[in-house]
Short mmCIF file of C-alpha atoms in Angstrom, two decimals:
data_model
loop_
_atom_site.label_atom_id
_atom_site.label_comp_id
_atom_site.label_asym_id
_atom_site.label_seq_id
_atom_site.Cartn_x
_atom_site.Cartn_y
_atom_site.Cartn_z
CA UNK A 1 120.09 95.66 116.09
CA UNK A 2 118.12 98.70 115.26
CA UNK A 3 119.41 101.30 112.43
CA UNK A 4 120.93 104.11 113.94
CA UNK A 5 118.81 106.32 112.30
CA UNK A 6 115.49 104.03 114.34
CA UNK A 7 118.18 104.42 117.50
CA UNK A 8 118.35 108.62 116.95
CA UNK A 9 114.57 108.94 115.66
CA UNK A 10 113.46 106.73 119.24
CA UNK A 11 115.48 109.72 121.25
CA UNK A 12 113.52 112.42 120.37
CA UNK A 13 110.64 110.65 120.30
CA UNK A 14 110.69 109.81 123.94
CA UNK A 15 111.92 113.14 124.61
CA UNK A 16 108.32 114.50 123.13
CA UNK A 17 106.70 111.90 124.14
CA UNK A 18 108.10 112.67 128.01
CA UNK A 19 107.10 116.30 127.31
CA UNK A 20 103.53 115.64 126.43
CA UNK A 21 102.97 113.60 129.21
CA UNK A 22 104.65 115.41 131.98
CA UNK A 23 102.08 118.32 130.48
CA UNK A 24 98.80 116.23 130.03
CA UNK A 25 99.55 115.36 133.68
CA UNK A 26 99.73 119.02 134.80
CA UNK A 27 96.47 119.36 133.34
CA UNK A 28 93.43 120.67 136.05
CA UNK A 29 90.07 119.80 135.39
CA UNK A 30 90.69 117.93 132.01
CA UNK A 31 88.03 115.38 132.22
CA UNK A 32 85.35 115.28 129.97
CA UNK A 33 82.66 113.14 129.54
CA UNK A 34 82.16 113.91 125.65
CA UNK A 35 86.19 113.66 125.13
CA UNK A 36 88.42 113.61 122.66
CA UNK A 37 89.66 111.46 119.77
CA UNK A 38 92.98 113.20 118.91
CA UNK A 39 95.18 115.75 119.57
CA UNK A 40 95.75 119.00 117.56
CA UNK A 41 99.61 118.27 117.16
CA UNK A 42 98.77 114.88 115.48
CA UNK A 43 98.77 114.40 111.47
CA UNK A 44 95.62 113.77 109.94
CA UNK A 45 95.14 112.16 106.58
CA UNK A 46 92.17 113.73 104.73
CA UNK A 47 89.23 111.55 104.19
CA UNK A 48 88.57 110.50 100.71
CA UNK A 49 85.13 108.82 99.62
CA UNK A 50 86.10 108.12 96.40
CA UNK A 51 88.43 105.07 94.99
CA UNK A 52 92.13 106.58 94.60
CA UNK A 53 94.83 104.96 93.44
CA UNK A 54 95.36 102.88 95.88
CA UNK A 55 91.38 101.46 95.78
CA UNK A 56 90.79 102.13 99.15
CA UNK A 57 87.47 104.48 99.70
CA UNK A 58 87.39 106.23 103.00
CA UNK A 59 84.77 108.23 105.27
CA UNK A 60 84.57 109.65 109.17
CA UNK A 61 81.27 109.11 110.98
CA UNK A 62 80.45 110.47 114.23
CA UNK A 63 78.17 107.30 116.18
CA UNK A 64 77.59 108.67 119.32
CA UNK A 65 75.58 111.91 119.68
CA UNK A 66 76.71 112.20 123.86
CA UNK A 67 80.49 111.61 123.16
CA UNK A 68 83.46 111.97 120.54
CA UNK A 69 83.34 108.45 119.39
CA UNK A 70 84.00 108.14 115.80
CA UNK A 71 85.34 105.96 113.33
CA UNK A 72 86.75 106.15 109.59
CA UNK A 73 85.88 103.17 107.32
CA UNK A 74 88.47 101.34 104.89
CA UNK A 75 86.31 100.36 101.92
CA UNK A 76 88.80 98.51 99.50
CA UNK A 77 87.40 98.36 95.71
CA UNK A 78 84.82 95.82 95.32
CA UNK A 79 85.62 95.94 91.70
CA UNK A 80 89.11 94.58 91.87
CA UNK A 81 90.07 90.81 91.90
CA UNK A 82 92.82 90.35 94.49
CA UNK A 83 93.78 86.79 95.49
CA UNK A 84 94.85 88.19 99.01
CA UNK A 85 98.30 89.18 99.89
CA UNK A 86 101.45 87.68 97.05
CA UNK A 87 104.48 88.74 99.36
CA UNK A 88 108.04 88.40 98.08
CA UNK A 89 110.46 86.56 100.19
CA UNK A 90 113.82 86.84 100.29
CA UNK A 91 116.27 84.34 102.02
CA UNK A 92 118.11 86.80 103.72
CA UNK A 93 115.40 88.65 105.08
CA UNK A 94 115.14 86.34 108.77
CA UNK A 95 112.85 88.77 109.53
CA UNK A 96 111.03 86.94 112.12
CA UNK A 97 110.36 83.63 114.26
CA UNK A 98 106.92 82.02 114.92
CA UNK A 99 106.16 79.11 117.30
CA UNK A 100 102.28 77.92 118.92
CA UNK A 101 100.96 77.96 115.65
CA UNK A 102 101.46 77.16 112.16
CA UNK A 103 103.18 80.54 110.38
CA UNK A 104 103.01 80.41 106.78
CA UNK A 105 106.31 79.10 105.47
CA UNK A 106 108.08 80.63 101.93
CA UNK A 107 108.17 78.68 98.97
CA UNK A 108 111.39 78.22 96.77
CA UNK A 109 109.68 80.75 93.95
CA UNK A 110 110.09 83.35 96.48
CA UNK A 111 106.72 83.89 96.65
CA UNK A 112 104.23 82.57 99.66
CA UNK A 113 100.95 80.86 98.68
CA UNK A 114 97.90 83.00 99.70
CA UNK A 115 94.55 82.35 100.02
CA UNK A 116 91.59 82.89 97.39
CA UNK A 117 88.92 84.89 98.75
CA UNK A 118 85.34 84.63 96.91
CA UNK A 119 84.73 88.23 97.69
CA UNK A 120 87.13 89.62 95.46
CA UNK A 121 85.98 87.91 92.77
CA UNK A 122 82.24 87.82 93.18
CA UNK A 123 82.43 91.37 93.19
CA UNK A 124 84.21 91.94 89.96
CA UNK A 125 81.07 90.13 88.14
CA UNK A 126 78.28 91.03 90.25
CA UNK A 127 79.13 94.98 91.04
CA UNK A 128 80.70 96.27 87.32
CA UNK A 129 77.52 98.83 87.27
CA UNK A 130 78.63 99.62 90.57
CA UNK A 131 82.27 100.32 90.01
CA UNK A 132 81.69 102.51 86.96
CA UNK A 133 79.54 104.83 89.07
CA UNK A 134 81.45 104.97 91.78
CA UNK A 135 84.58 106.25 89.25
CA UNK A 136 82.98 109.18 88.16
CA UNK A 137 82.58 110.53 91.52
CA UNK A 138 82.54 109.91 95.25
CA UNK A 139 81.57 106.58 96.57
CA UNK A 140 78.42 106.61 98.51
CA UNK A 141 77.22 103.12 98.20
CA UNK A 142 74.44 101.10 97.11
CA UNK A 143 71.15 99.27 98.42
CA UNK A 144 70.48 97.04 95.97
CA UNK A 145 66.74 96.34 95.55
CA UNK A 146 65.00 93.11 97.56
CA UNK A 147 64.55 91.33 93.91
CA UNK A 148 68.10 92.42 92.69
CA UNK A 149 69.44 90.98 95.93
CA UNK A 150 67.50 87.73 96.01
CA UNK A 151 68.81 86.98 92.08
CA UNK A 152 72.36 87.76 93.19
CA UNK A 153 72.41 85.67 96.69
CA UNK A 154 74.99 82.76 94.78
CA UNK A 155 77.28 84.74 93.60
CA UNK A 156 76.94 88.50 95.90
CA UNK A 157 79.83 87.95 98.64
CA UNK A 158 80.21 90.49 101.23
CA UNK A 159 83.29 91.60 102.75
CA UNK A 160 84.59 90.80 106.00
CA UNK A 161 85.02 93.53 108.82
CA UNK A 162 88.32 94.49 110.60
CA UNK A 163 87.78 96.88 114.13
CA UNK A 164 91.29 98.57 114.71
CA UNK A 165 92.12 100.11 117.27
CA UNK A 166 95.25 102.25 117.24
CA UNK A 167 98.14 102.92 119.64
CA UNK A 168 99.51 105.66 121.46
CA UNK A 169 99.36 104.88 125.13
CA UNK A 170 95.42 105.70 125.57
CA UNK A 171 96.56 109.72 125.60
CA UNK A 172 97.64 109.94 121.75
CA UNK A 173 97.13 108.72 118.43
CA UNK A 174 94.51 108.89 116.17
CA UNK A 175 91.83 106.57 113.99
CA UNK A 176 92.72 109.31 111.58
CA UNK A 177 96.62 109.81 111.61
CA UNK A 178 98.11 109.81 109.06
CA UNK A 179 100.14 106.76 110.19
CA UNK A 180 97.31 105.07 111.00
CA UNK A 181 95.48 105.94 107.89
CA UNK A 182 98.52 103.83 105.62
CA UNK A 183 98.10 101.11 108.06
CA UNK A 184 94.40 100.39 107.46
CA UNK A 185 94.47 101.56 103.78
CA UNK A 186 97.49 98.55 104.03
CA UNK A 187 95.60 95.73 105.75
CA UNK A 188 92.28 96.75 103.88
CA UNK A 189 93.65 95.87 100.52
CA UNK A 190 95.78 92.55 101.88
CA UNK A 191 92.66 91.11 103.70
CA UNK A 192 89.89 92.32 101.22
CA UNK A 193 88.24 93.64 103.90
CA UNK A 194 86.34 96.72 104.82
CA UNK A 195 88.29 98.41 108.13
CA UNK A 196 86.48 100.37 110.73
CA UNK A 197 89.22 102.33 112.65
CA UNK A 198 88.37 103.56 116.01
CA UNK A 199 88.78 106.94 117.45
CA UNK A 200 88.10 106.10 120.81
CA UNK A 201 88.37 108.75 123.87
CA UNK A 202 91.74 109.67 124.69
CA UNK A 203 93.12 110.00 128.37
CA UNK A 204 93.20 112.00 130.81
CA UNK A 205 90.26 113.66 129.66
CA UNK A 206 88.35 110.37 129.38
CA UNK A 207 90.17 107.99 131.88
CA UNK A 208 89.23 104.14 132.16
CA UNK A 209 87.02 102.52 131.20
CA UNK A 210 85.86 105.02 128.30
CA UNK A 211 88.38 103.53 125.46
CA UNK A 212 87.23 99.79 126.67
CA UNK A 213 83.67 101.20 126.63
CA UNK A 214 84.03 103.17 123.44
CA UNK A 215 85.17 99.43 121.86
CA UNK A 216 82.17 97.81 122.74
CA UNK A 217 79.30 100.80 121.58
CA UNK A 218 81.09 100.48 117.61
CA UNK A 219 80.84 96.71 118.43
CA UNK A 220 77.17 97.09 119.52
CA UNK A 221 76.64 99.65 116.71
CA UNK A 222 77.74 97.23 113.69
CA UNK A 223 75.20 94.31 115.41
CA UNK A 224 72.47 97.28 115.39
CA UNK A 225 73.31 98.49 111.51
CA UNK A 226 72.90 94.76 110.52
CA UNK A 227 69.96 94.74 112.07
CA UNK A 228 68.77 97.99 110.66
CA UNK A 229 69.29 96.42 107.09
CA UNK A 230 67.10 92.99 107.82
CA UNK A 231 64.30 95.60 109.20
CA UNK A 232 63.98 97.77 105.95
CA UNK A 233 64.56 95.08 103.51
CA UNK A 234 61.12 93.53 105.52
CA UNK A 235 59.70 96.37 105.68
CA UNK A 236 60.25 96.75 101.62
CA UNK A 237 59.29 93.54 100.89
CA UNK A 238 55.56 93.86 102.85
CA UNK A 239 55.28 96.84 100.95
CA UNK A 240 56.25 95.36 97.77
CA UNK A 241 58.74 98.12 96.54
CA UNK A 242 62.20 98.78 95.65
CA UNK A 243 65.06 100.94 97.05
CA UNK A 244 63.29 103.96 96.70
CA UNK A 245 60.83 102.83 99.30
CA UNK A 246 63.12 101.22 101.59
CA UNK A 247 65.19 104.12 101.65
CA UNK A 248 62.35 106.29 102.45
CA UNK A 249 61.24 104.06 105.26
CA UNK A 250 62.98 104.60 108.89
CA UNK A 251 63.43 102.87 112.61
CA UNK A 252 62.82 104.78 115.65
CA UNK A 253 64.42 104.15 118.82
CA UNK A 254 64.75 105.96 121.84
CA UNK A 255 67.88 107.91 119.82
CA UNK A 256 65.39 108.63 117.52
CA UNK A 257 65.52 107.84 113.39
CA UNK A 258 68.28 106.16 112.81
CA UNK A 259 69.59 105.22 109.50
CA UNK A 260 71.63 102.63 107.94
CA UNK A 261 74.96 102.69 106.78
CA UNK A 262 75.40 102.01 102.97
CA UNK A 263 78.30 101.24 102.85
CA UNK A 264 78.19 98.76 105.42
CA UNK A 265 74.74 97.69 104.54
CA UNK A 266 76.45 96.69 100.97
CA UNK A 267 79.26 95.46 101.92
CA UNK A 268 80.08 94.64 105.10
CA UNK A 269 79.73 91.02 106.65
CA UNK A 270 79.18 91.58 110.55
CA UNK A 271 79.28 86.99 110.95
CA UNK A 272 83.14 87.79 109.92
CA UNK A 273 84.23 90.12 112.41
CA UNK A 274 88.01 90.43 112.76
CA UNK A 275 89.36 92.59 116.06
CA UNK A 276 92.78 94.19 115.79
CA UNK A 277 94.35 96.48 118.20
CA UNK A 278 98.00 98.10 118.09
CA UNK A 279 99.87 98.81 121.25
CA UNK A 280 97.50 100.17 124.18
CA UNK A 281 94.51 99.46 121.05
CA UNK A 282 95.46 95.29 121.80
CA UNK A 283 94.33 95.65 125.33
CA UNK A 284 90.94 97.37 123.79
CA UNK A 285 90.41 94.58 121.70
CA UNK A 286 91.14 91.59 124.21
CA UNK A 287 88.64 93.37 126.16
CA UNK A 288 85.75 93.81 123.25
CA UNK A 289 86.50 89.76 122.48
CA UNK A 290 85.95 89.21 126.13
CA UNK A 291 82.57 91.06 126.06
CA UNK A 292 81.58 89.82 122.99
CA UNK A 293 82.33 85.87 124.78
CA UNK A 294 79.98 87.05 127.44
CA UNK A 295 77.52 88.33 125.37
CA UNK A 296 76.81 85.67 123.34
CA UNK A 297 74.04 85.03 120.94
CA UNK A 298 72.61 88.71 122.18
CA UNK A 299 74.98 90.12 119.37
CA UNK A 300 74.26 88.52 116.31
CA UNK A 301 74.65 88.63 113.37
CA UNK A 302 77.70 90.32 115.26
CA UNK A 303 80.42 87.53 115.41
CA UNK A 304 83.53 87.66 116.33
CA UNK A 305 85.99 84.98 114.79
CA UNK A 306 89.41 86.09 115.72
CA UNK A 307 91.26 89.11 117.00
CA UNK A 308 95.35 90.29 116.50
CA UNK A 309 97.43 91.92 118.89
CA UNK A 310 100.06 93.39 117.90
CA UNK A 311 102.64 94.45 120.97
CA UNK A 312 99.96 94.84 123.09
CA UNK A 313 100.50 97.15 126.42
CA UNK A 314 100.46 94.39 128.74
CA UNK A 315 102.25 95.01 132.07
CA UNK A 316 101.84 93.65 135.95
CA UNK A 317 103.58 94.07 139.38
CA UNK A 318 106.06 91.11 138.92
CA UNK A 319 108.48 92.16 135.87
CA UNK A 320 109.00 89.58 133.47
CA UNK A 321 112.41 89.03 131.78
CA UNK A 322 111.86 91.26 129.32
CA UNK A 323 110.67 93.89 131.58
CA UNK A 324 113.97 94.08 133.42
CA UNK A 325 116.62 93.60 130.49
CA UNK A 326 114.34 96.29 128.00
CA UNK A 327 113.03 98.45 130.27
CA UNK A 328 114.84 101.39 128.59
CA UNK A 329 114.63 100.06 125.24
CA UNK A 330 113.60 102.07 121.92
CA UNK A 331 110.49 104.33 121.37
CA UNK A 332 108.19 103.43 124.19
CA UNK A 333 110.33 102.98 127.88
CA UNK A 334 108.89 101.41 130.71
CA UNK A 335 109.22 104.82 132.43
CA UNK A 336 106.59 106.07 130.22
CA UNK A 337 104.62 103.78 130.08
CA UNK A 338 103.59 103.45 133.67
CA UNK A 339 102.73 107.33 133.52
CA UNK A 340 100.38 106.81 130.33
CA UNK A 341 99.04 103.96 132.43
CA UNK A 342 98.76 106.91 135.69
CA UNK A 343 96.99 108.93 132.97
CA UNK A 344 94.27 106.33 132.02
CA UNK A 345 93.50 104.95 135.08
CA UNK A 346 91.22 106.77 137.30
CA UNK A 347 92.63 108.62 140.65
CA UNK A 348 93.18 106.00 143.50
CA UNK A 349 92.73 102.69 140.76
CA UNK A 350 96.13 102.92 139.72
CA UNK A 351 97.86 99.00 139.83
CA UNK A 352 100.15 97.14 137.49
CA UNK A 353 97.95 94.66 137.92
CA UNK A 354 94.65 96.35 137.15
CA UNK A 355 92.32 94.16 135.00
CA UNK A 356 92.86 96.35 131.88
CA UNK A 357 96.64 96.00 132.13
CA UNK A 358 97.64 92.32 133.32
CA UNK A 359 95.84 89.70 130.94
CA UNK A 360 96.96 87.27 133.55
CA UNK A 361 94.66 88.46 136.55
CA UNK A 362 92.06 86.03 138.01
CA UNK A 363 88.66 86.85 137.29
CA UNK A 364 88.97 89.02 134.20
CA UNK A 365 85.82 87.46 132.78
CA UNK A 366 84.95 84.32 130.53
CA UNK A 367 87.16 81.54 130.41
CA UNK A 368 90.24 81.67 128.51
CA UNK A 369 89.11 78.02 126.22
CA UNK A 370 86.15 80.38 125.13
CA UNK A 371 88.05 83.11 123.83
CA UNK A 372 88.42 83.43 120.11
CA UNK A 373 91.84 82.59 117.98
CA UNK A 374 94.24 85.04 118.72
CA UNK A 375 97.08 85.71 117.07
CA UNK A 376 100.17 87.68 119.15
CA UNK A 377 103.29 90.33 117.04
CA UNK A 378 105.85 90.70 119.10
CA UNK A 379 108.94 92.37 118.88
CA UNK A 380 112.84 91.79 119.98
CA UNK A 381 113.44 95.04 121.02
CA UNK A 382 110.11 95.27 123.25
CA UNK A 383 110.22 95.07 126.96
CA UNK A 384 106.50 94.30 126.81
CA UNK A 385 107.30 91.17 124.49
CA UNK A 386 107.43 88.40 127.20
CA UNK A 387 104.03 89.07 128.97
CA UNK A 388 102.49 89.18 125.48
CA UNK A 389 103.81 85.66 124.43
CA UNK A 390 102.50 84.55 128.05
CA UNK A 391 99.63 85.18 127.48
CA UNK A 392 99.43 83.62 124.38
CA UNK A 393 100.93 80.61 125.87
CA UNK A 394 97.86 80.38 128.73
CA UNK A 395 95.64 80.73 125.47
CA UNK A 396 97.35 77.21 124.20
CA UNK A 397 97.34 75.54 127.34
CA UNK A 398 93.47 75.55 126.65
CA UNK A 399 93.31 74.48 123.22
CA UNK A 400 93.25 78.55 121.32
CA UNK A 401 95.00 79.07 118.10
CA UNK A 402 97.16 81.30 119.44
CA UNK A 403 100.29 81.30 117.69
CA UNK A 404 103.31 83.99 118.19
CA UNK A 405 105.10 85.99 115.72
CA UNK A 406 108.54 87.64 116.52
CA UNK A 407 110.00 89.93 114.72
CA UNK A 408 113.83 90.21 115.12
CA UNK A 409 115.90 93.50 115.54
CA UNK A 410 111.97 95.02 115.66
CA UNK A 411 110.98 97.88 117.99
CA UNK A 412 107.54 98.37 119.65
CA UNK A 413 105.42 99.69 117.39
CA UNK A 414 107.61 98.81 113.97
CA UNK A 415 104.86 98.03 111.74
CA UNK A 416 102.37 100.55 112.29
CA UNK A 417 105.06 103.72 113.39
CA UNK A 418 105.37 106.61 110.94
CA UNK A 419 108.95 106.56 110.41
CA UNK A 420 109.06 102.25 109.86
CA UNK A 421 105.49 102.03 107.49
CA UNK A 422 107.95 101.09 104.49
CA UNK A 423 110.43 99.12 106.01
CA UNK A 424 110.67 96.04 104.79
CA UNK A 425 109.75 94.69 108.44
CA UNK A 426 106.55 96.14 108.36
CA UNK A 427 105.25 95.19 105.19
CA UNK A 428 106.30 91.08 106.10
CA UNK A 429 104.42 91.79 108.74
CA UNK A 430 100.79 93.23 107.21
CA UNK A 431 101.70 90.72 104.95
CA UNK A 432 101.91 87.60 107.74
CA UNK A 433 98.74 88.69 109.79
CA UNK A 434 96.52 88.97 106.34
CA UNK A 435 97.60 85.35 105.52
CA UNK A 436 96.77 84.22 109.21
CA UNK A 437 93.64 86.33 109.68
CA UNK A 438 92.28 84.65 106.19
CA UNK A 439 91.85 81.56 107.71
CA UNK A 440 88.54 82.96 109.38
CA UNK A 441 87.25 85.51 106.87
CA UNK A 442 87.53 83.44 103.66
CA UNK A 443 84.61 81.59 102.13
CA UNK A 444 84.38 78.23 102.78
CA UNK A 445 86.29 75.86 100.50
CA UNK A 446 88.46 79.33 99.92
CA UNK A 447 90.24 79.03 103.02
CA UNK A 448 94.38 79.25 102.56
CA UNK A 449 95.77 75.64 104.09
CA UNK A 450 99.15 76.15 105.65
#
């Protein structure tokens, strides 16, 4: 069971969380079509472009000029050699169960194997210049010249990319809480991976489908950074110069100039795109990886080669088990719930078995054997826990690594909640997705073998 002091922090919690509801629902004339991203009572961590001590750079940029979508990129320290996440095991911590997949199992050292990943390491010898600029000061990237970058194509590895969306119910939470801020910085270092955090629109200023839609424009915005960087590199190689020139040089669309992204244009891998949503942020990624399915070949070098959901919001007009024996279980009550779900859904659309809130609908899109490994974190203490591990189970029945991971005497929301970052709980289970999500971001012949 829970600790009481999880059982007496959940109390108020839903008592605020009832109030701030019951008040954005009182609300007249709150939409918006620009929207907003957070909420002022929400903790925000400041942004920090430079490596701290941690080695995790960070920065906010605003990518849509007609609404508040933003996000906040993760960059973890090229510089450092990490073989990927070294979590210690003990035998008494049965801190969760897996099943339709392969979990990682502990060895007797007390120490699980983890995967080597090439970018770490190609990095630390390619980038030293790099790393000893970026200590003196803030980190603003680099784009190294079109020579310098043909010399270092064997041994230059980029870093995979992470999308997170966060939780909150679609009417709260942040990309730039403070809670969410430890998560990323978290998974960011255990994945070597750069993590772009979402601050989608938040409900009921910006009801469905603006989150969903908001999910697919930073989707659509990575494929058109990548292809930003391929245009000036040509453009600098017809010309015969450097990085001076190509930095001088711009693309104009109907937006106007648009500019790349250094950091992403240095580091970032778009062919090893990684989706991960928390809570209500699961159902915005399912979504993106359906779009992306649909989409095809039209966003490349955009690819998407697996997505996690942890606890995702999942819900439909026959209750599950789970749904009937947790319905007033800890943090985030069924009760609730449905009136987040009366927030987000527009006036007169509301149904438990909308196609944003039941997975299980017919005709939600592509078929389910095209969708891309997924893997599921569930909790005990989660009355949305049984639809989740359906879903996972129709994923199965078509041949989709789609393996489960429960976490026992866990609450919705353990691993990524203020109050639980630390527990012992949550960091097993950063440590558990990193080792599963490396299977598709690592370098070939670097890939961990469970």
């Amino acid at each position: 069971m829970p600790s009481v002091a999880v059982k007496l922090y959940s109390l108020f919690f839903k008592l605020l969380l009832k109030h701030k509801l019951q008040h954005r629902s009182q609300m007249e004339d709150a939409e918006s079509p620009f929207g907003v991203t957070s909420r002022p009572e929400e903790s925000t961590a400041p942004v920090n472009p430079s490596f701290g001590p941690d080695g995790v750079a960070t920065k906010d940029i605003h990518i849509d000029p007609l609404t508040a979508l933003s996000i906040r990129i993760f960059l973890p320290d090229p510089s450092l050699h990490r073989g990927g996440a070294r979590p210690r095991w003990s035998p008494d911590l049965d801190r969760r169960n897996s099943y339709g997949g392969s979990p990682a199992t502990p060895s007797h050292d007390h120490g699980r194997r983890s995967s080597y990943d090439g970018a770490g390491s190609a990095h630390e010898n390619g980038n030293r210049a790099d790393a000893a600029a970026a200590a003196a000061g803030n980190y603003r990237g680099y784009l190294p010249s079109v020579v310098d970058a043909r010399r270092r194509t064997d041994r230059s590895k980029k870093l995979p990319i992470i999308i997170q969306f966060h939780g909150g119910g679609f009417v709260a939470g942040s990309n730039t809480s403070a809670a969410n801020d430890f998560f990323c910085r978290r998974m960011a270092k255990l994945c070597d991976a750069m993590v772009i955090a979402v601050g989608y629109r938040l409900a009921p200023e910006s009801r469905y489908p603006a989150a969903f839609d908001d999910g697919l424009k930073v989707l659509n915005w990575l494929g058109k950074q990548a292809k930003l960087v391929e245009c000036k590199i040509s453009m600098g190689t017809a010309r015969g110069g450097g990085i001076g020139e190509v930095r001088r040089s711009q693309i104009v669309d109907t937006f106007g100039a648009s500019t790349v992204e250094p950091w992403l244009a240095a580091h970032g891998d778009p062919s090893r795109c990684v989706l991960l949503g928390v809570s209500c942020g699961a159902n915005i990624a399912d979504y993106v990886a359906r779009k992306a399915v649909d989409a095809g070949k039209l966003i490349e070098p955009v690819k998407v080669v697996a997505q996690v959901l942890m606890y995702p919001f999942f819900v439909g007009s026959v209750p599950t088990h789970s749904e009937i024996k947790l319905a007033n279980s800890y943090f985030y009550d069924k009760s609730l719930c449905l009136l987040a779900w009366k927030l987000f859904l527009p006036e007169g659309e509301f149904s438990l078995d909308h196609p944003a809130a039941n997975p299980l609908v017919p005709g939600r899109g592509p078929p389910l054997k095209c969708m891309p490994p997924t893997l599921t974190v569930v909790a005990e203490h989660d009355w949305m826990r049984d639809r989740a591990i359906a879903y996972s189970e129709e994923l199965r029945k078509v041949n989709v690594d789609a393996p489960v991971l429960e976490y026992k005497d866990a609450v919705h929301e353990f691993a990524t909640l203020d109050m639980l970052l630390k527990t012992p709980q949550a960091q097993a289970c950063a440590e558990d997705i990193a080792i599963w999500v490396k299977k598709y971001i690592s370098i070939r012949g670097h890939e961990f073998s469970y």
